[in-house]
């Protein structure tokens, strides 16, 4: 009899467990993790730039950025400090939209934030509906401490790749480590392969 009961439970539980990468636990709140002070960029001064390290390829101010087609999307977030938040709903502009008219043969993206944070990732990880620059969360404006007015979200990688207060994306031929990657975090950071630190 126990076997029958527990089979029912374990069947249901494994459906939920599948959404949680190895070594992660569920949280329903939204912790704030910032390596430095929270920058407060007035919308009048805010800019988002895509460059190739030498020349500017695209540039938006707040008004032109907010005039771009945007999307509502629901994603799971996984922080390397082991919390995961499932089913968070955001609004933002996809990187497919932002990069649509960019002609490049670059393979990497180096992302800069207001306040100097940086992170690196392969350019292909920004494409095909896998990454957004988000400006609303859970039906409200994106709070400053969570990266407002706008942050990168790349939910299929550990959350340190999702640069808050995004300012510039540099497309490059050579990869170079960003802030946490230079301090020993994994260069790629796939939560499903538990790529937390260099060498994993
Ligand atoms: N600019 C900037 N972006 C950042 C960080 C940061 O310190 N500065 N921390 C990263 C880390 S380690 C995590 S886990 C997430 C946390 O986002 P949250 O504070 O909205 O939870 O932001 C990432 N993006
Ligand atoms: Mo993190």
CSV table of C-alpha atoms and ligand atoms in Angstrom, one decimal:
chain,number,residue,atom,x,y,z
A,1,UNK,CA,0.0,0.0,0.0
A,2,UNK,CA,2.8,2.4,0.8
A,3,UNK,CA,4.3,1.8,-2.6
A,4,UNK,CA,1.1,2.8,-4.3
A,5,UNK,CA,0.7,6.0,-2.3
A,6,UNK,CA,4.4,7.1,-2.6
A,7,UNK,CA,4.4,6.3,-6.3
A,8,UNK,CA,1.6,8.9,-6.7
A,9,UNK,CA,3.5,11.5,-4.8
A,10,UNK,CA,6.9,10.9,-6.4
A,11,UNK,CA,5.3,11.1,-9.8
A,12,UNK,CA,3.9,14.5,-9.0
A,13,UNK,CA,7.1,15.6,-7.3
A,14,UNK,CA,9.3,14.7,-10.2
A,15,UNK,CA,7.3,17.0,-12.5
A,16,UNK,CA,8.1,19.9,-10.2
A,17,UNK,CA,11.8,18.9,-9.6
A,18,UNK,CA,12.4,19.0,-13.4
A,19,UNK,CA,12.1,22.8,-13.2
A,20,UNK,CA,14.9,23.1,-10.6
A,21,UNK,CA,18.5,22.6,-11.8
A,22,UNK,CA,20.8,20.5,-9.6
A,23,UNK,CA,21.9,22.1,-6.3
A,24,UNK,CA,19.2,24.8,-6.4
A,25,UNK,CA,16.4,25.5,-3.9
A,26,UNK,CA,13.1,27.3,-4.6
A,27,UNK,CA,12.4,30.8,-3.3
A,28,UNK,CA,9.2,32.8,-3.8
A,29,UNK,CA,10.8,36.2,-2.8
A,30,UNK,CA,13.3,38.0,-5.0
A,31,UNK,CA,16.7,38.5,-3.3
A,32,UNK,CA,18.8,41.5,-4.3
A,33,UNK,CA,22.4,40.7,-5.3
A,34,UNK,CA,24.5,43.6,-6.2
A,35,UNK,CA,28.3,43.8,-6.2
A,36,UNK,CA,28.4,47.5,-5.7
A,37,UNK,CA,26.1,50.6,-5.1
A,38,UNK,CA,22.9,50.9,-7.1
A,39,UNK,CA,23.3,53.5,-9.8
A,40,UNK,CA,20.4,55.8,-10.4
A,41,UNK,CA,20.5,57.0,-14.0
A,42,UNK,CA,17.9,59.7,-14.9
A,43,UNK,CA,15.9,58.6,-17.9
A,44,UNK,CA,16.9,61.8,-19.7
A,45,UNK,CA,20.5,60.6,-19.6
A,46,UNK,CA,19.9,56.9,-20.1
A,47,UNK,CA,21.4,55.3,-23.2
A,48,UNK,CA,21.8,51.8,-24.6
A,49,UNK,CA,24.5,51.3,-27.1
A,50,UNK,CA,25.6,48.3,-29.2
A,51,UNK,CA,29.1,48.7,-30.5
A,52,UNK,CA,31.9,46.6,-32.0
A,53,UNK,CA,34.6,47.9,-29.7
A,54,UNK,CA,35.4,50.7,-32.2
A,55,UNK,CA,32.3,52.1,-33.6
A,56,UNK,CA,28.7,52.5,-32.4
A,57,UNK,CA,26.4,50.1,-34.3
A,58,UNK,CA,23.1,51.0,-32.7
A,59,UNK,CA,22.1,53.5,-30.0
A,60,UNK,CA,18.8,54.2,-28.2
A,61,UNK,CA,17.7,56.8,-25.7
A,62,UNK,CA,14.9,55.9,-23.3
A,63,UNK,CA,12.2,57.2,-25.6
A,64,UNK,CA,13.4,55.3,-28.7
A,65,UNK,CA,14.1,52.2,-26.6
A,66,UNK,CA,10.6,52.2,-25.2
A,67,UNK,CA,9.2,52.7,-28.7
A,68,UNK,CA,10.6,49.4,-29.8
A,69,UNK,CA,8.2,46.4,-30.0
A,70,UNK,CA,8.2,44.7,-26.6
A,71,UNK,CA,7.2,41.3,-25.2
A,72,UNK,CA,5.8,39.9,-22.0
A,73,UNK,CA,7.6,36.7,-21.0
A,74,UNK,CA,7.6,34.3,-18.1
A,75,UNK,CA,10.9,32.7,-17.1
A,76,UNK,CA,12.7,30.8,-14.4
A,77,UNK,CA,15.7,32.4,-12.8
A,78,UNK,CA,18.7,30.6,-11.2
A,79,UNK,CA,21.3,32.3,-9.1
A,80,UNK,CA,24.6,30.7,-8.5
A,81,UNK,CA,24.1,31.3,-4.8
A,82,UNK,CA,21.6,28.5,-5.2
A,83,UNK,CA,18.2,30.2,-5.1
A,84,UNK,CA,15.8,29.7,-8.0
A,85,UNK,CA,12.7,31.7,-8.7
A,86,UNK,CA,10.2,30.1,-11.0
A,87,UNK,CA,7.6,31.7,-13.3
A,88,UNK,CA,8.7,35.4,-13.0
A,89,UNK,CA,6.8,37.6,-15.5
A,90,UNK,CA,8.6,40.4,-17.2
A,91,UNK,CA,8.2,42.9,-20.0
A,92,UNK,CA,11.1,43.8,-22.2
A,93,UNK,CA,12.6,44.1,-25.7
A,94,UNK,CA,14.2,40.9,-27.0
A,95,UNK,CA,17.8,41.0,-28.2
A,96,UNK,CA,16.5,39.6,-31.5
A,97,UNK,CA,14.7,43.0,-31.9
A,98,UNK,CA,17.7,45.0,-30.7
A,99,UNK,CA,20.2,43.1,-32.9
A,100,UNK,CA,17.9,42.8,-36.0
A,101,UNK,CA,19.7,45.4,-38.1
A,102,UNK,CA,23.1,44.7,-36.8
A,103,UNK,CA,25.4,43.2,-39.3
A,104,UNK,CA,28.2,41.4,-37.5
A,105,UNK,CA,30.4,38.3,-37.7
A,106,UNK,CA,31.3,38.6,-34.0
A,107,UNK,CA,31.0,35.6,-31.8
A,108,UNK,CA,30.9,37.2,-28.3
A,109,UNK,CA,29.1,39.8,-26.4
A,110,UNK,CA,30.7,41.8,-23.6
A,111,UNK,CA,28.0,43.6,-21.5
A,112,UNK,CA,28.7,46.8,-19.5
A,113,UNK,CA,26.4,48.2,-16.9
A,114,UNK,CA,26.1,51.6,-15.4
A,115,UNK,CA,28.3,51.4,-12.3
A,116,UNK,CA,31.0,49.3,-14.1
A,117,UNK,CA,29.7,45.7,-13.7
A,118,UNK,CA,30.5,43.6,-16.8
A,119,UNK,CA,29.7,40.1,-18.0
A,120,UNK,CA,30.5,38.1,-21.1
A,121,UNK,CA,28.7,35.5,-23.1
A,122,UNK,CA,28.5,34.0,-26.6
A,123,UNK,CA,26.5,36.2,-28.9
A,124,UNK,CA,24.3,33.2,-29.9
A,125,UNK,CA,23.1,33.0,-26.3
A,126,UNK,CA,21.5,36.4,-26.8
A,127,UNK,CA,19.6,35.3,-29.9
A,128,UNK,CA,16.5,33.2,-30.7
A,129,UNK,CA,14.2,34.4,-28.0
A,130,UNK,CA,16.6,33.6,-25.2
A,131,UNK,CA,17.4,37.1,-23.9
A,132,UNK,CA,15.7,40.4,-23.3
A,133,UNK,CA,16.3,43.8,-21.9
A,134,UNK,CA,13.5,44.1,-19.3
A,135,UNK,CA,12.0,47.2,-17.9
A,136,UNK,CA,8.9,45.8,-16.1
A,137,UNK,CA,8.6,43.0,-13.6
A,138,UNK,CA,5.5,41.4,-12.1
A,139,UNK,CA,3.2,44.1,-13.5
A,140,UNK,CA,5.2,47.1,-12.1
A,141,UNK,CA,8.1,49.3,-13.0
A,142,UNK,CA,11.4,47.4,-12.5
A,143,UNK,CA,12.7,48.5,-9.1
A,144,UNK,CA,16.2,50.2,-9.1
A,145,UNK,CA,17.8,47.5,-6.9
A,146,UNK,CA,16.7,44.8,-9.4
A,147,UNK,CA,18.3,46.7,-12.3
A,148,UNK,CA,15.8,49.5,-13.2
A,149,UNK,CA,15.3,51.3,-15.5
A,150,UNK,CA,16.4,48.3,-17.6
A,151,UNK,CA,18.4,45.1,-17.2
A,152,UNK,CA,19.5,42.2,-19.3
A,153,UNK,CA,17.8,38.9,-18.7
A,154,UNK,CA,19.4,35.7,-20.0
A,155,UNK,CA,17.4,33.2,-18.0
A,156,UNK,CA,19.0,30.0,-19.4
A,157,UNK,CA,22.3,31.0,-17.8
A,158,UNK,CA,23.0,31.7,-14.1
A,159,UNK,CA,21.7,35.1,-13.1
A,160,UNK,CA,25.0,36.9,-12.8
A,161,UNK,CA,25.0,37.0,-16.7
A,162,UNK,CA,21.8,39.1,-16.5
A,163,UNK,CA,23.5,42.5,-16.1
A,164,UNK,CA,21.4,45.0,-14.1
A,165,UNK,CA,21.4,48.7,-15.3
A,166,UNK,CA,22.6,47.7,-18.7
A,167,UNK,CA,24.4,50.4,-20.7
A,168,UNK,CA,26.4,48.9,-23.5
A,169,UNK,CA,26.9,45.6,-25.4
A,170,UNK,CA,30.2,45.3,-27.2
A,171,UNK,CA,30.3,42.6,-30.0
A,172,UNK,CA,33.7,41.0,-30.3
A,173,UNK,CA,35.7,38.3,-32.0
A,174,UNK,CA,37.5,37.3,-28.8
A,175,UNK,CA,36.0,36.3,-25.5
A,176,UNK,CA,37.2,38.0,-22.3
A,177,UNK,CA,36.0,37.4,-18.8
A,178,UNK,CA,33.6,39.9,-17.1
A,179,UNK,CA,33.5,40.9,-13.5
A,180,UNK,CA,32.5,37.6,-11.8
A,181,UNK,CA,34.1,35.4,-14.5
A,182,UNK,CA,37.4,37.2,-13.8
A,183,UNK,CA,36.9,36.3,-10.1
A,184,UNK,CA,36.4,32.6,-10.7
A,185,UNK,CA,32.8,32.1,-11.8
A,186,UNK,CA,32.4,29.8,-14.8
A,187,UNK,CA,32.9,31.4,-18.2
A,188,UNK,CA,29.5,30.1,-19.5
A,189,UNK,CA,27.4,29.3,-16.5
A,190,UNK,CA,24.8,26.7,-17.5
A,191,UNK,CA,22.7,26.0,-14.4
A,192,UNK,CA,21.6,22.6,-15.8
A,193,UNK,CA,25.2,21.5,-16.0
A,194,UNK,CA,26.0,23.2,-12.7
A,195,UNK,CA,28.7,25.4,-14.2
A,196,UNK,CA,29.3,27.5,-11.2
A,197,UNK,CA,33.0,28.0,-11.2
A,198,UNK,CA,35.9,27.8,-13.6
A,199,UNK,CA,36.8,24.1,-14.2
A,200,UNK,CA,33.3,22.8,-13.6
B,1,LIG,N1,25.1,45.6,-12.8
B,1,LIG,C1,25.0,44.5,-12.1
B,1,LIG,N2,24.3,43.4,-12.6
B,1,LIG,C2,24.2,42.3,-11.9
B,1,LIG,C3,24.8,42.2,-10.6
B,1,LIG,C4,25.6,43.3,-10.1
B,1,LIG,O1,26.2,43.2,-9.0
B,1,LIG,N3,25.6,44.4,-10.9
B,1,LIG,N4,24.7,41.0,-9.9
B,1,LIG,C5,24.4,39.8,-10.7
B,1,LIG,C6,24.1,38.7,-9.9
B,1,LIG,S1,25.4,37.8,-9.1
B,1,LIG,C7,22.8,38.2,-9.7
B,1,LIG,S2,22.4,36.8,-8.9
B,1,LIG,C8,21.6,39.0,-10.3
B,1,LIG,C9,20.7,39.4,-9.2
B,1,LIG,O2,19.6,40.1,-9.6
B,1,LIG,P1,18.6,40.6,-8.6
B,1,LIG,O3,19.4,41.5,-7.6
B,1,LIG,O4,17.6,41.4,-9.3
B,1,LIG,O5,18.1,39.4,-7.9
B,1,LIG,O6,22.1,40.2,-11.0
B,1,LIG,C10,23.3,40.1,-11.7
B,1,LIG,N5,23.5,41.3,-12.4
B,2,LIG,MO1,24.4,35.9,-8.3
